[in-house]
């Protein structure tokens, strides 16, 4: 081995952290590989001879289909993905110019990982045990409702006598019964209902529960997190929250169930927003969000937990503005549902978010009824802007008459986009497939989403066009340390962690939802659903999930760092500020994302 190769290993992380004896053993086991331009290092699926580190030259890495996913140079390593699986190459690699590589045999590579923590951490693409413990700790910021809820709660029928219901609550020492009819939750009856309605009004003991129950109570799915429960309870002054899956009651969470959990600061935000009676009051709440983001990131919360909690605040602010609009303009003359798309729709808001929204109105409205919603939408949109959710540059807002239409028109929109997938139609469909109802009558949206997903999934031409559209955002892979930065302008020498980092995965998740007719809207939920339903392979899906987590977490930490420094958060990360360890992991994450983009292109007949 050359002196240059020895020097490289001694000064390259993680090998610089090895004890001298281990480093000498590594040097003794490693071999030097010389390649001519165009010569293969290995091909996809071949047994790997080891981990490769580039001493000099450049190496092109390609996926199974031959698409180039990275060009590596001095100090970059490759081959670890295959070694960490079955020892078979997960990519193909060849020399772009005459090159010299250091090859660490598989046995030595695995021994170093087993015996030395720095090496193990460097090549472990999953969170460490300490991080996992932090991410999964049982607090309301992260615990899933299915862990928190009481399963199979006691129920009664609507016709059961209130005296019998009260006796059962007393016998079981509980404060409510879920009211079920033909396996469907139709209401909830609590001790407060029995005392405040039945007893206070002197109702007969044999009065049916249906006379005093709360019909169609608010519910959450088991996949919700504990903070969702607390926020909903605080906003609507609830003491009990049924948990429903596919229309069936599976559990319940009460305020008593929350006593062993702490509420996290977001609950205070939600409570303050729900009580605000002016736009200025709401703006005072949202002005505190940047500091909250710093606290949540510093506490070790995973990116999707942080963005869900930040989005919860935006949802409550939006609903409060809808309420203030109704107070200002009078009761609405027709049913409506206000929906969010973009990052709010996906529950992925960070410290930088504009507003993307629309209104679906019931059909057969008069001109006067339609006219009511114009100043209504303007008031809400202006209020959101005042609260920091700036106007959408693309005018994707309910203030635009195009996005404030009756339900029948929205059906025509989606039908036209699916049958005529122009560039604009692809762009609009991409946005609108992320719709999530925020306020108003949710039933206006219930059937539309399912119908549209089914129609889109069944149209192969549309899905091919959408797949092409999903590949328009490239990952920032290049020559300099494997990462390509913006070359000019105010953001020179940075990576756009939104457009070139998170958005490519968001686009993939949306495509997987279309391919599998999956109703999830959140990107991480879409990826998990795609894995569970075999839309993508478990191996590729888990790699993509890990890559997405790393990219999204890095973006969030970058924003938190800017806020701590007294700056406005943005998405432009300078790779030079990252350690070699962090750059290596980030590069590998982008390689995984690009590989999955290539797999989509090859598997869906993408149009050129």
CSV table of N, CA, C and O in Angstrom, one decimal, residues 219-271:
chain,number,residue,atom,x,y,z
A,219,UNK,N,-63.8,11.9,16.6
A,219,UNK,CA,-63.0,10.7,16.8
A,219,UNK,C,-61.6,10.9,16.2
A,219,UNK,O,-61.4,11.9,15.4
A,220,UNK,N,-60.7,10.0,16.5
A,220,UNK,CA,-59.4,9.9,15.9
A,220,UNK,C,-59.1,8.5,15.5
A,220,UNK,O,-59.6,7.6,16.1
A,221,UNK,N,-58.1,8.3,14.6
A,221,UNK,CA,-57.7,6.9,14.2
A,221,UNK,C,-56.6,6.4,15.2
A,221,UNK,O,-56.0,7.3,15.8
A,222,UNK,N,-56.4,5.2,15.3
A,222,UNK,CA,-55.3,4.6,16.1
A,222,UNK,C,-53.9,5.2,15.8
A,222,UNK,O,-53.0,5.2,16.6
A,223,UNK,N,-53.7,5.6,14.5
A,223,UNK,CA,-52.4,6.1,14.0
A,223,UNK,C,-52.1,7.5,14.5
A,223,UNK,O,-51.0,8.0,14.3
A,224,UNK,N,-53.1,8.2,15.0
A,224,UNK,CA,-52.9,9.5,15.6
A,224,UNK,C,-51.9,9.5,16.7
A,224,UNK,O,-51.6,8.4,17.3
A,225,UNK,N,-51.3,10.6,17.1
A,225,UNK,CA,-50.4,10.6,18.2
A,225,UNK,C,-51.1,11.4,19.4
A,225,UNK,O,-52.1,12.0,19.2
A,226,UNK,N,-50.5,11.2,20.5
A,226,UNK,CA,-51.1,11.7,21.8
A,226,UNK,C,-51.3,13.2,21.7
A,226,UNK,O,-52.4,13.7,22.3
A,227,UNK,N,-50.5,14.0,21.1
A,227,UNK,CA,-50.7,15.4,21.0
A,227,UNK,C,-52.0,15.7,20.2
A,227,UNK,O,-52.7,16.7,20.5
A,228,UNK,N,-52.3,14.9,19.2
A,228,UNK,CA,-53.6,15.1,18.5
A,228,UNK,C,-54.7,15.0,19.4
A,228,UNK,O,-55.7,15.8,19.3
A,229,UNK,N,-54.7,14.0,20.4
A,229,UNK,CA,-55.8,13.9,21.4
A,229,UNK,C,-55.9,15.1,22.2
A,229,UNK,O,-57.0,15.7,22.4
A,230,UNK,N,-54.8,15.5,22.8
A,230,UNK,CA,-54.8,16.7,23.7
A,230,UNK,C,-55.3,17.9,22.9
A,230,UNK,O,-56.1,18.7,23.5
A,231,UNK,N,-54.8,18.2,21.7
A,231,UNK,CA,-55.1,19.4,21.0
A,231,UNK,C,-56.6,19.4,20.7
A,231,UNK,O,-57.3,20.4,20.8
A,232,UNK,N,-57.2,18.2,20.3
A,232,UNK,CA,-58.6,18.1,20.0
A,232,UNK,C,-59.4,18.3,21.2
A,232,UNK,O,-60.5,19.0,21.2
A,233,UNK,N,-59.0,17.8,22.4
A,233,UNK,CA,-59.7,17.9,23.6
A,233,UNK,C,-59.7,19.4,24.1
A,233,UNK,O,-60.7,19.9,24.5
A,234,UNK,N,-58.6,20.1,23.9
A,234,UNK,CA,-58.5,21.5,24.4
A,234,UNK,C,-59.3,22.4,23.5
A,234,UNK,O,-59.9,23.3,23.9
A,235,UNK,N,-59.2,22.1,22.2
A,235,UNK,CA,-59.9,23.0,21.2
A,235,UNK,C,-61.4,22.9,21.4
A,235,UNK,O,-62.1,23.9,21.3
A,236,UNK,N,-61.9,21.7,21.6
A,236,UNK,CA,-63.4,21.5,21.6
A,236,UNK,C,-63.9,21.2,23.0
A,236,UNK,O,-65.1,20.8,23.2
A,237,UNK,N,-63.0,21.3,24.0
A,237,UNK,CA,-63.4,21.1,25.4
A,237,UNK,C,-64.1,19.7,25.6
A,237,UNK,O,-65.2,19.5,26.1
A,238,UNK,N,-63.3,18.7,25.2
A,238,UNK,CA,-63.8,17.3,25.3
A,238,UNK,C,-63.1,16.6,26.5
A,238,UNK,O,-61.9,16.9,26.8
A,239,UNK,N,-63.8,15.6,27.0
A,239,UNK,CA,-63.2,14.8,28.1
A,239,UNK,C,-63.0,13.4,27.7
A,239,UNK,O,-62.3,12.6,28.4
A,240,UNK,N,-63.6,13.0,26.6
A,240,UNK,CA,-63.5,11.6,26.1
A,240,UNK,C,-63.4,11.7,24.6
A,240,UNK,O,-64.1,12.4,23.9
A,241,UNK,N,-62.6,10.8,24.0
A,241,UNK,CA,-62.4,10.8,22.6
A,241,UNK,C,-62.3,9.3,22.1
A,241,UNK,O,-61.4,8.6,22.3
A,242,UNK,N,-63.4,8.9,21.4
A,242,UNK,CA,-63.4,7.5,20.8
A,242,UNK,C,-62.4,7.4,19.7
A,242,UNK,O,-62.1,8.3,19.0
A,243,UNK,N,-61.8,6.2,19.6
A,243,UNK,CA,-60.8,5.9,18.6
A,243,UNK,C,-61.5,4.9,17.6
A,243,UNK,O,-61.9,3.8,18.0
A,244,UNK,N,-61.5,5.3,16.3
A,244,UNK,CA,-62.2,4.5,15.3
A,244,UNK,C,-61.3,4.1,14.1
A,244,UNK,O,-60.5,5.0,13.7
A,245,UNK,N,-61.4,2.9,13.7
A,245,UNK,CA,-60.6,2.4,12.6
A,245,UNK,C,-61.6,1.8,11.5
A,245,UNK,O,-62.3,0.9,11.9
A,246,UNK,N,-61.6,2.3,10.3
A,246,UNK,CA,-62.4,1.8,9.2
A,246,UNK,C,-63.9,1.8,9.7
A,246,UNK,O,-64.6,0.8,9.4
A,247,UNK,N,-64.3,2.8,10.4
A,247,UNK,CA,-65.7,3.0,10.8
A,247,UNK,C,-66.0,2.2,12.1
A,247,UNK,O,-67.2,2.3,12.6
A,248,UNK,N,-65.1,1.4,12.6
A,248,UNK,CA,-65.4,0.5,13.8
A,248,UNK,C,-64.7,1.1,15.0
A,248,UNK,O,-63.5,1.4,15.0
A,249,UNK,N,-65.4,1.1,16.1
A,249,UNK,CA,-64.9,1.5,17.4
A,249,UNK,C,-63.8,0.5,17.9
A,249,UNK,O,-64.1,-0.7,18.0
A,250,UNK,N,-62.6,1.0,18.2
A,250,UNK,CA,-61.6,0.1,18.6
A,250,UNK,C,-61.0,0.5,20.0
A,250,UNK,O,-60.3,-0.2,20.6
A,251,UNK,N,-61.3,1.7,20.5
A,251,UNK,CA,-60.8,2.2,21.8
A,251,UNK,C,-61.3,3.5,22.1
A,251,UNK,O,-62.2,4.1,21.4
A,252,UNK,N,-60.9,4.0,23.3
A,252,UNK,CA,-61.2,5.4,23.7
A,252,UNK,C,-60.1,5.9,24.6
A,252,UNK,O,-59.4,5.2,25.2
A,253,UNK,N,-59.9,7.2,24.5
A,253,UNK,CA,-59.0,8.0,25.3
A,253,UNK,C,-59.7,9.0,26.1
A,253,UNK,O,-60.5,9.8,25.6
A,254,UNK,N,-59.5,9.1,27.4
A,254,UNK,CA,-60.1,10.1,28.3
A,254,UNK,C,-59.1,11.0,28.9
A,254,UNK,O,-57.9,10.7,28.8
A,255,UNK,N,-59.5,12.0,29.5
A,255,UNK,CA,-58.5,12.9,30.2
A,255,UNK,C,-57.8,12.2,31.3
A,255,UNK,O,-56.6,12.5,31.5
A,256,UNK,N,-58.4,11.2,31.9
A,256,UNK,CA,-57.8,10.4,32.9
A,256,UNK,C,-56.6,9.7,32.3
A,256,UNK,O,-55.5,9.5,33.0
A,257,UNK,N,-56.8,9.2,31.1
A,257,UNK,CA,-55.7,8.4,30.4
A,257,UNK,C,-54.5,9.3,30.2
A,257,UNK,O,-53.4,8.8,30.0
A,258,UNK,N,-54.7,10.6,30.1
A,258,UNK,CA,-53.6,11.5,29.8
A,258,UNK,C,-52.8,12.0,31.0
A,258,UNK,O,-51.7,12.6,30.9
A,259,UNK,N,-53.2,11.6,32.2
A,259,UNK,CA,-52.6,12.2,33.4
A,259,UNK,C,-51.1,11.7,33.6
A,259,UNK,O,-50.3,12.4,34.2
A,260,UNK,N,-50.8,10.6,33.0
A,260,UNK,CA,-49.4,10.1,33.2
A,260,UNK,C,-48.5,10.6,32.1
A,260,UNK,O,-47.3,10.3,32.0
A,261,UNK,N,-49.1,11.4,31.2
A,261,UNK,CA,-48.3,12.0,30.1
A,261,UNK,C,-48.3,13.5,30.2
A,261,UNK,O,-49.2,14.1,30.7
A,262,UNK,N,-47.2,14.1,29.7
A,262,UNK,CA,-47.1,15.5,29.8
A,262,UNK,C,-47.6,16.1,28.5
A,262,UNK,O,-47.3,15.5,27.4
A,263,UNK,N,-48.1,17.3,28.5
A,263,UNK,CA,-48.8,17.8,27.4
A,263,UNK,C,-47.9,18.5,26.3
A,263,UNK,O,-48.4,18.7,25.2
A,264,UNK,N,-46.7,18.8,26.6
A,264,UNK,CA,-45.8,19.5,25.7
A,264,UNK,C,-46.3,20.9,25.4
A,264,UNK,O,-47.5,21.2,25.6
A,265,UNK,N,-45.5,21.8,25.0
A,265,UNK,CA,-45.8,23.2,24.9
A,265,UNK,C,-46.9,23.4,23.8
A,265,UNK,O,-47.6,24.4,23.8
A,266,UNK,N,-47.0,22.5,22.8
A,266,UNK,CA,-47.9,22.8,21.7
A,266,UNK,C,-49.4,22.8,22.2
A,266,UNK,O,-50.2,23.5,21.6
A,267,UNK,N,-49.7,22.2,23.3
A,267,UNK,CA,-51.0,22.2,23.9
A,267,UNK,C,-51.4,23.6,24.3
A,267,UNK,O,-52.5,24.1,24.1
A,268,UNK,N,-50.4,24.4,24.8
A,268,UNK,CA,-50.7,25.7,25.2
A,268,UNK,C,-51.0,26.6,24.0
A,268,UNK,O,-51.9,27.4,24.0
A,269,UNK,N,-50.2,26.4,22.9
A,269,UNK,CA,-50.5,27.1,21.7
A,269,UNK,C,-51.9,26.8,21.2
A,269,UNK,O,-52.6,27.8,20.8
A,270,UNK,N,-52.3,25.6,21.1
A,270,UNK,CA,-53.6,25.2,20.6
A,270,UNK,C,-54.7,25.9,21.5
A,270,UNK,O,-55.6,26.4,21.0
A,271,UNK,N,-54.5,25.8,22.8
A,271,UNK,CA,-55.5,26.4,23.7
A,271,UNK,C,-55.6,27.9,23.5
A,271,UNK,O,-56.7,28.5,23.4
